[in-house]
Each structure stands twice: as structure tokens, then as C-alpha cells.
Coordinates of C-alpha atoms and ligand atoms in Angstrom, one line a residue:
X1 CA -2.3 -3.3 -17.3
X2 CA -1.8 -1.4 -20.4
X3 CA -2.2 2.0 -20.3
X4 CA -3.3 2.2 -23.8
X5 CA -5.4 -0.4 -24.8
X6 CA -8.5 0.1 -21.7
X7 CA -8.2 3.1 -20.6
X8 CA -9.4 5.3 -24.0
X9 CA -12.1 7.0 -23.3
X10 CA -13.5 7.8 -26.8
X11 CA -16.2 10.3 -28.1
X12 CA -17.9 10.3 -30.9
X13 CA -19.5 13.4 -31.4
X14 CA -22.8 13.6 -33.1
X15 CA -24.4 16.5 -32.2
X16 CA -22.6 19.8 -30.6
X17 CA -21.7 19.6 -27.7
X18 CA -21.3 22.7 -25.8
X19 CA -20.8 23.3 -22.1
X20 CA -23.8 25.7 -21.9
X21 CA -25.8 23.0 -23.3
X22 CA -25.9 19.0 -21.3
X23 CA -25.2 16.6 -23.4
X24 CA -26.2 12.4 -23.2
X25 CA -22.9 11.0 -22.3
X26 CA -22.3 7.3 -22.4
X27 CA -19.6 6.3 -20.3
X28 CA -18.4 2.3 -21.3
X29 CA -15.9 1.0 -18.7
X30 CA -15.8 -2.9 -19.1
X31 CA -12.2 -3.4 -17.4
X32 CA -13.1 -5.0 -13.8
X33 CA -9.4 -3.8 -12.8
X34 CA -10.2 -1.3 -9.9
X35 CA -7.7 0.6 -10.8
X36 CA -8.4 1.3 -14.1
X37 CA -12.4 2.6 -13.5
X38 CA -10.3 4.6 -10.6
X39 CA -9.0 6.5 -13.8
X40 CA -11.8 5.9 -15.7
X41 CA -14.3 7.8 -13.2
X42 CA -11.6 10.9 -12.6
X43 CA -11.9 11.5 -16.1
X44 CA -15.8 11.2 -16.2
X45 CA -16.4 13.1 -13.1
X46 CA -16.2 16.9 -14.3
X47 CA -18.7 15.7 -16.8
X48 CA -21.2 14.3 -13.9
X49 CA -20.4 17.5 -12.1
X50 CA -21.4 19.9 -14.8
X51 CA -24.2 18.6 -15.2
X52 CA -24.3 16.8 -18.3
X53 CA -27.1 13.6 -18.2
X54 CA -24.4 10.6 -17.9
X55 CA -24.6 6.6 -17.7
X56 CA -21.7 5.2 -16.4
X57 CA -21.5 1.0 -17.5
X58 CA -19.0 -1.0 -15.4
X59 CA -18.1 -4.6 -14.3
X60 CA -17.4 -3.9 -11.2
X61 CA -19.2 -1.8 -7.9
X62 CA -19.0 2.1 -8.6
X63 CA -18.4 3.5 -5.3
X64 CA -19.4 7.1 -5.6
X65 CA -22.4 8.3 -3.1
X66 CA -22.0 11.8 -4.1
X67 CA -22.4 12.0 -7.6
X68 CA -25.9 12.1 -9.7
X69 CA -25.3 9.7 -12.4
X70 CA -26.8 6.6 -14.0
X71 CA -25.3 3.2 -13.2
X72 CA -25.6 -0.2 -14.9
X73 CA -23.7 -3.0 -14.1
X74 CA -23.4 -5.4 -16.2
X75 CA -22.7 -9.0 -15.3
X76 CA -18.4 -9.6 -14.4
X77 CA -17.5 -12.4 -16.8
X78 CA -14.5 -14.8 -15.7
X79 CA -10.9 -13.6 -17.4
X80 CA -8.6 -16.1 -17.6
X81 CA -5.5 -13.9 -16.2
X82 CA -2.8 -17.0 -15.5
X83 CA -1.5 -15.7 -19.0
X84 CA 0.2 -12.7 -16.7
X85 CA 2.6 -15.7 -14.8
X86 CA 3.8 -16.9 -17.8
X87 CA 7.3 -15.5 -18.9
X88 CA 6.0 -12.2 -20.7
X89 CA 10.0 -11.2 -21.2
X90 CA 11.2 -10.5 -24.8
X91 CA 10.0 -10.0 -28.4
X92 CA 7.8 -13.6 -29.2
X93 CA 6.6 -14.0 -25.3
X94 CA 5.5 -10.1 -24.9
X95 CA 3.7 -11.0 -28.6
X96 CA 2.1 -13.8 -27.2
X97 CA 1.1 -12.4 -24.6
X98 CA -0.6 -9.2 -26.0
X99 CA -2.7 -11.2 -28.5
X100 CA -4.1 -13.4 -25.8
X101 CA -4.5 -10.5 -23.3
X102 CA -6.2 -8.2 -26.4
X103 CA -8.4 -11.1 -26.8
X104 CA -9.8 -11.8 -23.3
X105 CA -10.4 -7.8 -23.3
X106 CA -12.3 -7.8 -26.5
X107 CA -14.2 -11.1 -25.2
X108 CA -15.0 -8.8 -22.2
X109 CA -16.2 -5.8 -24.3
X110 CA -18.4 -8.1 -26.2
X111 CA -19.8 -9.9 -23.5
X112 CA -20.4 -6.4 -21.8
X113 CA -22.1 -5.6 -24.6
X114 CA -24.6 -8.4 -24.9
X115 CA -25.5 -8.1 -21.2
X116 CA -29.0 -8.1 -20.9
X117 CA -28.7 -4.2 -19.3
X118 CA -26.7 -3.1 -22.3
X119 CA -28.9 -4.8 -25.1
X120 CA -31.5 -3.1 -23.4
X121 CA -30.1 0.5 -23.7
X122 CA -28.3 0.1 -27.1
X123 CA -32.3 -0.7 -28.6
X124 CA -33.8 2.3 -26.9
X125 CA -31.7 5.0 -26.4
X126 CA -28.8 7.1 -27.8
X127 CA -26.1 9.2 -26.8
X128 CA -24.2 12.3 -28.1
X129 CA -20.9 11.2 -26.5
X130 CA -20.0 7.4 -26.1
X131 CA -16.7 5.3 -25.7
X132 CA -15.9 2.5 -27.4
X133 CA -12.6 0.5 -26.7
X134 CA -9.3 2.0 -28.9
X135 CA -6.0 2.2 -28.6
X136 CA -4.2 3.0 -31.4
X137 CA -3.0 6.8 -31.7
X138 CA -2.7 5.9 -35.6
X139 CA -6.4 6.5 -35.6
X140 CA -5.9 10.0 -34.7
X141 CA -3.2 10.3 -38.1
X142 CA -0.5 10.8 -35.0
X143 CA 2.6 9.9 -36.4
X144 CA 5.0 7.5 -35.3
X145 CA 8.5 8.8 -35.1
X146 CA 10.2 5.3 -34.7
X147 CA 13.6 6.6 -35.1
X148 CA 13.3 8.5 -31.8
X149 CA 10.2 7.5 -30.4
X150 CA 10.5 3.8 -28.6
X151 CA 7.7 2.0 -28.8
X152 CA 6.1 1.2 -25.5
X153 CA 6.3 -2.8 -25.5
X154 CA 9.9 -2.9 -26.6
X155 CA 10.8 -1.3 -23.2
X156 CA 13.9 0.3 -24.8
X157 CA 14.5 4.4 -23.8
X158 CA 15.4 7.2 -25.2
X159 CA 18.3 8.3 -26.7
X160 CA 18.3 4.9 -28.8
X161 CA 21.7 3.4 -30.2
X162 CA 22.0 2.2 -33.6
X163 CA 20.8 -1.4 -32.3
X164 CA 17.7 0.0 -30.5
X165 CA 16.6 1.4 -33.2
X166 CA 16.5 -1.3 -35.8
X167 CA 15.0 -3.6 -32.5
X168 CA 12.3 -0.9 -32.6
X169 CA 11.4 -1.3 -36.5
X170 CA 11.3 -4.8 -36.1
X171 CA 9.5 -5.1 -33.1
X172 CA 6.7 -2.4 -34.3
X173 CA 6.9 -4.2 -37.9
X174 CA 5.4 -7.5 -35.9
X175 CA 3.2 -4.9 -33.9
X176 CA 2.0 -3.9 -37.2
X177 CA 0.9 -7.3 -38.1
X178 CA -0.6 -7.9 -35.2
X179 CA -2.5 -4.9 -35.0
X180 CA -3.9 -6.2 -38.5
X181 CA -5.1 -9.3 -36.9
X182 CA -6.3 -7.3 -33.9
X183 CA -8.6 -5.3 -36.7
X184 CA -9.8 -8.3 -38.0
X185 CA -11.0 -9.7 -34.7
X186 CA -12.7 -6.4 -33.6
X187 CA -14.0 -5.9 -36.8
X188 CA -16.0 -9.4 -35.9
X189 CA -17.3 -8.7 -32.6
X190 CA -18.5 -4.7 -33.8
X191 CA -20.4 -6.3 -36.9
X192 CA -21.7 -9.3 -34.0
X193 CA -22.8 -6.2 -31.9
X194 CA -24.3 -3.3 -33.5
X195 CA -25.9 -3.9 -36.6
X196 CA -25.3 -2.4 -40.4
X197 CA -28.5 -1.2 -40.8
X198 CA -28.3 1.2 -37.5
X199 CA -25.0 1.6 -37.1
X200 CA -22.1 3.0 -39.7
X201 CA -19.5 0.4 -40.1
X202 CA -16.2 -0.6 -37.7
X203 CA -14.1 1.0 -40.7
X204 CA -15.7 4.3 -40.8
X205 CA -16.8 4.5 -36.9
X206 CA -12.7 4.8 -36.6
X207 CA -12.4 7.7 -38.9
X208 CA -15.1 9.8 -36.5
X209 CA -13.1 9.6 -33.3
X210 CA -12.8 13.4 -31.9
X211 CA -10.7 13.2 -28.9
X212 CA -8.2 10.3 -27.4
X213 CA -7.4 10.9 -23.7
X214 CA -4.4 8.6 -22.6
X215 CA -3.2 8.0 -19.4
X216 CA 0.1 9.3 -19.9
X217 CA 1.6 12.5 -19.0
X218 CA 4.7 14.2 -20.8
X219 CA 7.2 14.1 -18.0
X220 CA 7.0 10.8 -17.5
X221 CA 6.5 9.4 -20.9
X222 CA 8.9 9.8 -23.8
X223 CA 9.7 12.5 -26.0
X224 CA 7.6 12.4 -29.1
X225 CA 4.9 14.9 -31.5
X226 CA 0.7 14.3 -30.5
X227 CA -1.7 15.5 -32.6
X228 CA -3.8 18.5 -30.3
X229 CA -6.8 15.7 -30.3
X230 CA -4.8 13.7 -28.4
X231 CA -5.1 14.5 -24.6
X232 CA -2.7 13.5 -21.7
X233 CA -4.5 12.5 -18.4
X234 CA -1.7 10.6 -17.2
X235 CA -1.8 11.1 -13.1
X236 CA -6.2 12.2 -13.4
X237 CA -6.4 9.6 -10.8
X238 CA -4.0 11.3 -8.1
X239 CA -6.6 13.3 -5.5
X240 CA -5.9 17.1 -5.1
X241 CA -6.7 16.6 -1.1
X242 CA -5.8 13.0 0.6
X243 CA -8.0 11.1 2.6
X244 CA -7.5 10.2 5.7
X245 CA -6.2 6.7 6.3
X246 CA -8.2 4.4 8.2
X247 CA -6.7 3.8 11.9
X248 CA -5.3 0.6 11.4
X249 CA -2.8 1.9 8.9
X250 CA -2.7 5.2 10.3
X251 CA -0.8 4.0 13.2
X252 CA 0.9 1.6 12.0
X253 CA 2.7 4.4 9.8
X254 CA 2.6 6.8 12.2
X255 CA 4.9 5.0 14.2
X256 CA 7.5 4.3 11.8
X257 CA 9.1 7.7 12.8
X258 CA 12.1 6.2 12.8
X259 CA 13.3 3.8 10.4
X260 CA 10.3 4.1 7.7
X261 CA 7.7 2.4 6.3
X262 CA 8.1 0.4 3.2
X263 CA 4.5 0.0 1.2
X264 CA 4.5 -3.4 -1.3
X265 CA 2.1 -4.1 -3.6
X266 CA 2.2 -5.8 -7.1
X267 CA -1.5 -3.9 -8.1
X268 CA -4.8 -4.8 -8.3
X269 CA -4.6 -8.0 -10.9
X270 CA -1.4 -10.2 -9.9
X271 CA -3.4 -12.1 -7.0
X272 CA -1.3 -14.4 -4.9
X273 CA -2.0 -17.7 -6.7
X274 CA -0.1 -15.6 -9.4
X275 CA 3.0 -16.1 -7.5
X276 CA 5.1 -18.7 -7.0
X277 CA 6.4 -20.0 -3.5
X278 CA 9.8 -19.2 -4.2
X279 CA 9.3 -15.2 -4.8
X280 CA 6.8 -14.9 -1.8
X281 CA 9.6 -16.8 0.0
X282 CA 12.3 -14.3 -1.1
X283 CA 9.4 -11.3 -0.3
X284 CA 8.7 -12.4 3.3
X285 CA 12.5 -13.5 4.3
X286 CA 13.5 -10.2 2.9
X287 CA 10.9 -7.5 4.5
X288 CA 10.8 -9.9 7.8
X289 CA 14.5 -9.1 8.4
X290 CA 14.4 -4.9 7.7
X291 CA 14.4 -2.7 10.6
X292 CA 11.3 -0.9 8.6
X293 CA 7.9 -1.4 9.1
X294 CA 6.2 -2.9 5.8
X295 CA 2.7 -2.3 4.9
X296 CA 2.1 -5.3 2.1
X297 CA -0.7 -5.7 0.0
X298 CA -1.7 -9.7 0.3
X299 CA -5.0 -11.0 -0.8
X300 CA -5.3 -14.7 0.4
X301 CA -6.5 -15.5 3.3
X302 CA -3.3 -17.8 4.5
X303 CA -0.6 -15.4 5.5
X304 CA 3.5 -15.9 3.8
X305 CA 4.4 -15.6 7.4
X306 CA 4.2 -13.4 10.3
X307 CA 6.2 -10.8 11.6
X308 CA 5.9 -8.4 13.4
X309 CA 7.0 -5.2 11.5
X310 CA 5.1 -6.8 8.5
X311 CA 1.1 -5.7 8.5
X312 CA -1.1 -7.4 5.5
X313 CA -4.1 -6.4 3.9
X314 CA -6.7 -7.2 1.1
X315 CA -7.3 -3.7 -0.6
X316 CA -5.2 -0.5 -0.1
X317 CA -6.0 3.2 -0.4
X318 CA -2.6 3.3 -2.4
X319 CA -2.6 7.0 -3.5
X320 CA -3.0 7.8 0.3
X321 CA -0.3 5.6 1.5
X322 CA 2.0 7.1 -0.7
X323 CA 1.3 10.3 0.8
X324 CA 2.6 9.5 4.1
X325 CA 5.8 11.4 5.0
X326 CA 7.1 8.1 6.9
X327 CA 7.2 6.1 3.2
X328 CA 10.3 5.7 2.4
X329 CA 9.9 2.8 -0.3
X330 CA 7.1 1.6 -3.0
X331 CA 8.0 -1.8 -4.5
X332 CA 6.1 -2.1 -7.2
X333 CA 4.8 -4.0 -10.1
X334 CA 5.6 -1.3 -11.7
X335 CA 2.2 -0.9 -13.3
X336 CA 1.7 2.9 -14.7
X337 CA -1.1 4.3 -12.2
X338 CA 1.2 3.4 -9.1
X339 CA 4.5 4.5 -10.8
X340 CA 2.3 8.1 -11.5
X341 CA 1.6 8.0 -8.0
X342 CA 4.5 7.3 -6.4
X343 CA 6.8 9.9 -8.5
X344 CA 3.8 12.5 -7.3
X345 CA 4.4 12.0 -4.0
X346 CA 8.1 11.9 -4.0
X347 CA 8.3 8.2 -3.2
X348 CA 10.9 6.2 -5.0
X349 CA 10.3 2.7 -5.6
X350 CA 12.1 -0.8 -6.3
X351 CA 10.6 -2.3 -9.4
X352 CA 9.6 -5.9 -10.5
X353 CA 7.6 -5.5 -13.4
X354 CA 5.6 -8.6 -14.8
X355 CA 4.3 -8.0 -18.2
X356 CA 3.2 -5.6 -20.9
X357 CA 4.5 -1.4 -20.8
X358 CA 5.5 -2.6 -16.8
X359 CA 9.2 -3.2 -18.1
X360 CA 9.2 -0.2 -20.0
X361 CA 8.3 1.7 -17.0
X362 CA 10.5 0.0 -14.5
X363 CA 13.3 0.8 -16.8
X364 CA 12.6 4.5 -17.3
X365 CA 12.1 5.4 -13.9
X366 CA 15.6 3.4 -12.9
X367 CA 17.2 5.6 -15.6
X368 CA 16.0 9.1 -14.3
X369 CA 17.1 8.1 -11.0
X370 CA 13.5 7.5 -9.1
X371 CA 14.5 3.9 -8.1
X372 CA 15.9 1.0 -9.2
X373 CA 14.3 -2.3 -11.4
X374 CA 14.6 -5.5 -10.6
X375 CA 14.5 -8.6 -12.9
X376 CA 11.6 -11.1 -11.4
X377 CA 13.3 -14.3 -12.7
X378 CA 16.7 -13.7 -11.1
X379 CA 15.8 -12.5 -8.0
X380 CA 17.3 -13.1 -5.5
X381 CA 17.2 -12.1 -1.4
X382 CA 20.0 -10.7 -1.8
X383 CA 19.6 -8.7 -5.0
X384 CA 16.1 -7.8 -3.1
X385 CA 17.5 -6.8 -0.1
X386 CA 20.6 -4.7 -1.8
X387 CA 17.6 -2.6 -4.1
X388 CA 15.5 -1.8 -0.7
X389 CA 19.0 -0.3 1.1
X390 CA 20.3 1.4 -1.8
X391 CA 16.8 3.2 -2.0
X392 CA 16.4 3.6 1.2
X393 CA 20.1 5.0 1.7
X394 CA 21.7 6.5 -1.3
X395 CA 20.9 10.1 -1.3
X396 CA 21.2 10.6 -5.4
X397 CA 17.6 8.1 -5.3
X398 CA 15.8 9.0 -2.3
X399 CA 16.8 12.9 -2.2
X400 CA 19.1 15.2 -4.0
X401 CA 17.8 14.5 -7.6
X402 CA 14.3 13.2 -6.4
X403 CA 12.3 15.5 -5.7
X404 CA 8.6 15.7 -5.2
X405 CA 6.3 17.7 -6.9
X406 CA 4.2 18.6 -4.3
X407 CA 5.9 18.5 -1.2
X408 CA 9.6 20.0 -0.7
X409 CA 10.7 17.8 1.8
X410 CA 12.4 14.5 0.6
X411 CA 11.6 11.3 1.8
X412 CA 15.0 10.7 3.3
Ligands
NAG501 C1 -18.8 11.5 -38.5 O1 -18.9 12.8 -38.0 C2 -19.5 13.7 -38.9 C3 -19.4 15.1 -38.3 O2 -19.7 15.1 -36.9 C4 -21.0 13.3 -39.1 O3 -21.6 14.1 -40.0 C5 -21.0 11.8 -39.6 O4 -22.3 11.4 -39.6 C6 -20.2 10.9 -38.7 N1 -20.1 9.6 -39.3 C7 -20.3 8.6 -38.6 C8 -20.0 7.3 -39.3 O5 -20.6 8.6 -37.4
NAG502 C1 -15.2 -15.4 -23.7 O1 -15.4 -15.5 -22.3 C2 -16.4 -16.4 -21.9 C3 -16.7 -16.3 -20.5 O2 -15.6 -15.9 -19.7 C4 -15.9 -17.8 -22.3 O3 -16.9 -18.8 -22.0 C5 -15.6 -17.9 -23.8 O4 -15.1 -19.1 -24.2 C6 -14.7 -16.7 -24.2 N1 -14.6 -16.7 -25.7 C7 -13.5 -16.5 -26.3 C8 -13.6 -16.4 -27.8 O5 -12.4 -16.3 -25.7
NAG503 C1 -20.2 -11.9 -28.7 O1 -20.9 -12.4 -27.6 C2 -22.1 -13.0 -28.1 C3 -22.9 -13.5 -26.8 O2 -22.1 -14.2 -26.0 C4 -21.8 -14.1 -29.0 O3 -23.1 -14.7 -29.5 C5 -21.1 -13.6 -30.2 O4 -20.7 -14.6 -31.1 C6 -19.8 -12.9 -29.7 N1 -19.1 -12.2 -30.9 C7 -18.0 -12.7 -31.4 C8 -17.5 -12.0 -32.5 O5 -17.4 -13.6 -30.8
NAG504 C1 -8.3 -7.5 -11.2 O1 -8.3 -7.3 -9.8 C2 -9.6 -7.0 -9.3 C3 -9.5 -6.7 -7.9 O2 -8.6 -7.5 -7.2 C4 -10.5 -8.2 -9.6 O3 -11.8 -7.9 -9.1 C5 -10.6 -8.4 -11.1 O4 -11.4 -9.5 -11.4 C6 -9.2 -8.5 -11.7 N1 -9.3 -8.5 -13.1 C7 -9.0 -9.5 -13.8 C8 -9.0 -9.1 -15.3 O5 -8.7 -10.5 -13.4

């Protein structure tokens, strides 16, 4: 989903807070994408690890046996996510779509924080480092270059022509104005949640934020000034050391020696009943005919067919598969963590993005040659099937410009 709007972690800093000394951290992760509190926790973990005294509160199940930290899940409310099938393309739809997405999120925040667990530990206790929801760099006084800097949701790249650049002032003018109304509504649910007389108001809490980490990093993103406050974690959620696979998938790519394995997945919150017939249809027909064996990330029950080069399953160890030397192709949502991953491990990937900074994303990693996008509402089998070859066999995507950052062979 956006990579600006969850994923800031935030810190307010009260009291000093030193390394020799532990501090109270409060760690305030409300997003129930998985792959969101996989980036939320890499960026908390050095924390846990020194030692600092840390309460972690999430949605959804922390998985983490080995670290000494405080949990407290609070109840998962219901989002209502069918907004994402809609047609999110252009200026008015991606509009739409960001104020009703920005909405559920801040419906989720607040509900998070009326949770019995969270009441509970807002009366009693406090913290010398916490992390509210942000996501506007303006907070930080960054500037915001539009003349050269594209902004995220207009999908357009660098350089920008003369046209691109007055799309830009438009589009951020209408931005602006929806930021306002953005204020407004988070301005309600702060004053509903922590009261005047204990808490300093939504207005000035903003002034007081010390650090912004967004998941970004600087050769993927564009060219453009931040402010030393603002920290680039883009990639935190990449492991130094895989994991082994479990067996299943283990051999399954170990035996695509020959032709490859192609690894499909659309991320962790377009579930199948987000689809309709005809692109599964397109999907199946497609990876059913290719000589590769296709790993495919599916989370319903009933199957869009069988083959037998074709293996489903519910939940993926993503960063691992990518890893894989026999992964040739990643067709993708084109979601940022993904993307991150894939360009880490030298994978290059067909894109279908489906809302928000995905076409932005899609585009920029067609233009510096690490795959090619796709437009989800022209698709066709044999557009689908032409992006898998050319990735799979023109040497200028899957080898002589793309290289991996970690490994020196290429994937082809
Ligand atoms: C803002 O930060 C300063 C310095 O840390 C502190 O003195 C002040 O109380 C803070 N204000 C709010 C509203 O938290
Ligand atoms: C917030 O979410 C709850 C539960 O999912 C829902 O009942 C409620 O109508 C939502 N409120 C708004 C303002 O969207
Ligand atoms: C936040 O949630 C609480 C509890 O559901 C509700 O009473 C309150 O009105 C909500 N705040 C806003 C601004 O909607
Ligand atoms: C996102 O996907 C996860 C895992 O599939 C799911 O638990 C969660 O509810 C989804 N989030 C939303 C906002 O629907």
C-alpha cells in the first residue's frame, strides 16, 4: 500500500534519549498488512536488541520468539478494501481513492486506539519515544521541489517535459486540498483520543516530530533534497542471511534448472475475490502454457486451474523466493516492498500495478530497464505472454544492464 502514509514510524522525543541510557519506546503499528509490520519490526528490532524497554502494538500476530519485547494486540477491525478493484487509474479516480483509503486507515488508527488494551496503557503509562501515524515530509519543513521532483501519485518520472510538469502543479494543487481535508479529519479523531488537558494539541504535537524514517531508498526513488531528519529505510525489510525455504518450494525450484521458475504474486492485500474471472482467466491460460515452472501466490481455497508446472499457495516467504538463483521472473503488483526486493536480488519483474504509488513504481522500474509494466485493464494473453518472454529473453532486461546488487551472476 502506500509507502508513505503507514509506514512512519515517528518519535517524539521527550526526554534524552541516549544509547547508554534505555529508553520507553512505544511502537504503534495498526496496519494489519503483513507486509507492512514486516517493515515495521526491521526498523524496531535494533531498538529491542539494545536493550531499550519497548511495547510493540499491532493488529495482527507478531511472530518473533526471539526477541524480549512487550506485545498488545489489539482487536483487527473489518477494512472495507473492495475500494482497491475499483478503477484507481488517473487524476479524480487516484483522488477518490486516496481519501477513502486515508479514511479507513485513520478509522483503524482510532479504533486501535480505543481498544480496551490501548485505553488501558495510554491512562497509566508513558513513553519517551512513540509513533503516531504521519505522512507528510512537509512536517519536517522538507521542501517540495515540484519542478523536478514528481510527485508520487501522479506516476510521472523524471526528467519531466513541459506538460508533466504543469500535470504535477495541478495534481499536487488538488493534493493540497485534500491534505487540508485530511487535517481536518485527523484533527477530529486526535482531539476524540487523547484529551486537551493531558495531551498538547494535534497542531503543535506536529511541530515536535524529530525523525521521519520512510520506506524509500535513494536509488530507487527519485532525485530530490531531504532534510537530515528525514531517514531512508527503504529495503530494512530485505534479511542480511536468507532462510531456508520450506521443502515443498524448495524442490519445486530446485528443479527448474532448466527453463526457470517464475514467482506471481499481487502482495499481501489484493485477495482473490479482488479479481475478476477474466484476469485470473488470462493469469492461468498464460502461466499454464510456459515451459517454466510458476510458483503463484493464490489465497482461496478453489484453485483457477491445475497444471502441472503451476504450484499455489496461501502465504509466501517472498524475500526468500526471490533469492533463488532459478527465478527468473517476479510479476508483481508492483507494490514497493516487493519491487525493493526483487531489484535486491537481481530479479526483474512484469508489472501490473493496481492502485496508489504502484503505477509510479511500475513505471520507473520499466524505464531503468528492470522489467516491463503492464496496463491491468487492457491485458491481454497475449500482451501477458509477450512481457514474460521479453523478460525472460532479452538480455538488455534480465542481464547486461541488470544487475544485482548482491550477487554477480545474472538471472539469465
Ligand atoms: C516539543 O519538544 C520540546 C523539546 O523536546 C519540549 O520541550 C516540548 O514540551 C515539546 N512539545 C510538545 C507539544 O510535545
Ligand atoms: C470505522 O470502522 C468500523 C468497523 O470496521 C465501522 O463500523 C465504522 O462505520 C467505520 N467508521 C467510519 C467513520 O468509517
Ligand atoms: C473513534 O472511535 C471511537 C470508538 O469507536 C468513537 O467513539 C469516536 O467517535 C471515534 N472518533 C472519531 C473522530 O470518529
Ligand atoms: C491485508 O492482507 C492481510 C494478509 O492477507 C490480511 O490479514 C489483512 O486483513 C489485509 N488488510 C486489509 C487492510 O484488508
Amino acid at each position: 500500500m502506500l509507502r508513505v502514509s503507514v509506514l512512519t514510524i515517528l518519535t517524539v522525543l521527550s526526554v534524552n534519549f541516549t544509547v547508554s541510557h534505555s529508553a520507553r519506546i512505544l511502537g504503534l503499528f495498526p496496519s494489519p498488512a503483513k507486509s507492512h509490520l514486516i517493515v515495521h519490526m526491521n526498523a524496531i528490532r535494533p531498538m529491542i536488541e539494545r536493550g531499550h524497554d519497548v511495547t510493540i502494538v499491532t493488529t495482527i500476530p507478531v511472530k518473533e520468539p526471539n526477541l524480549k519485547f512487550r506485545h498488545i494486540k489489539a482487536e483487527q477491525p473489518n477494512l472495507d478494501l473492495s475500494v482497491i478493484s475499483q478503477n484507481a487509474k488517473g487524476f479524480l479516480n487516484t483522488m477518490k481513492l486516496m481519501a477513502k483509503v486515508t479514511n479507513n486507515l485513520l478509522n483503524l488508527t482510532n479504533l486501535t486506539l480505543n481498544s480496551p488494551e490501548m485505553q488501558k496503557l495510554m491512562k497509566e503509562e508513558s513513553f519517551d519515544l512513540g509513533s503516531p501515524l504521519q505522512h507528510i515530509s512537509k512536517l519536517m519543513g522538507n521542501p517540495l521541489e515540484l519542478s523536478y521532483v514528481p510527485d508520487l501519485l501522479t506516476g510521472l518520472q523524471q526528467p519531466m517535459g513541459f506538460f508533466d510538469w504543469v500535470l504535477n502543479y495541478v495534481f499536487s494543487g488538488v493534493e493540497f486540498l485534500l491534505l487540508q481535508y485530511m487535517n481536518y479529519r485527523m484533527d477530529q479523531y486526535y482531539k476524540s483520543n487523547f484529551s486537551p488537558d493531558k495531551y498538547p494539541s494535534f497542531e503543535e504535537m506536529k511541530k515536535n516530530v524529530s525523525l521521519l524514517f520512510v520506506n524509500t531508498y535513494l536509488s530507487q526513488g527519485h532525485i530530490q533534497p531531504n532534510v537530515p531528519t528525514i531517514i531512508q529505510i527503504g529495503g530494512i525489510q530485505i534479511k542480511p542471511k536468507q532462510d531456508p525455504l520450506p521443502q515443498d518450494i524448495k524442490e519445486f525450484l530446485d528443479s527448474a534448472s532448466e527453463s526457470g521458475a517464475i514467482y506471481f504474486c499481487l502482495g499481501s492485500n489484493i485477495s482473490a475475490d479482488l479479481l475478476t474471472p477474466d484476469f485470473i482467466n488470462i493469469m492461468f491460460k498464460v502461466f499454464s502454457s510456459l515451459k517454466q515452472k510458476v510458483i503463484w501466490k493464490w489465497d482461496n481455497d478453489e484453485f483457477p486451474g491445475k497444471s502441472a508446472n503451476i504450484l499455489y499457495k496461501k502465504w509466501l516467504p517472498q524475500d526468500d523466493i526471490l533469492a533463488h538463483p532459478n527465478l527468473k521472473v517476479f510479476v508483481t503488483h508492483a507494490g514497493s516492498g516487493g519491487v525493493t526486493e526483487a531489484q535486491y536480488h537481481g530479479v526483474p519483474m512484469v508489472a501490473i500495478p493496481f492502485f496508489a504509488d504502484q503505477f509510479s513504481n511500475a513505471n520507473k522500474l520499466q524505464k531503468i530497464g528492470h522489467g516491463v509494466a503492464l496496463d491491468r485493464d487492457t491485458l491481454t494473453k497475449e500482451s501477458l505472454r509477450k512481457a514474460v518472454l521479453e523478460v525472460l529473453e532479452n538480455p538488455r532486461l534480465c542481464g547486461d544492464i541488470f544487475q544485482s546488487i548482491q550477487r554477480s551472476t545474472f538471472k539469465c
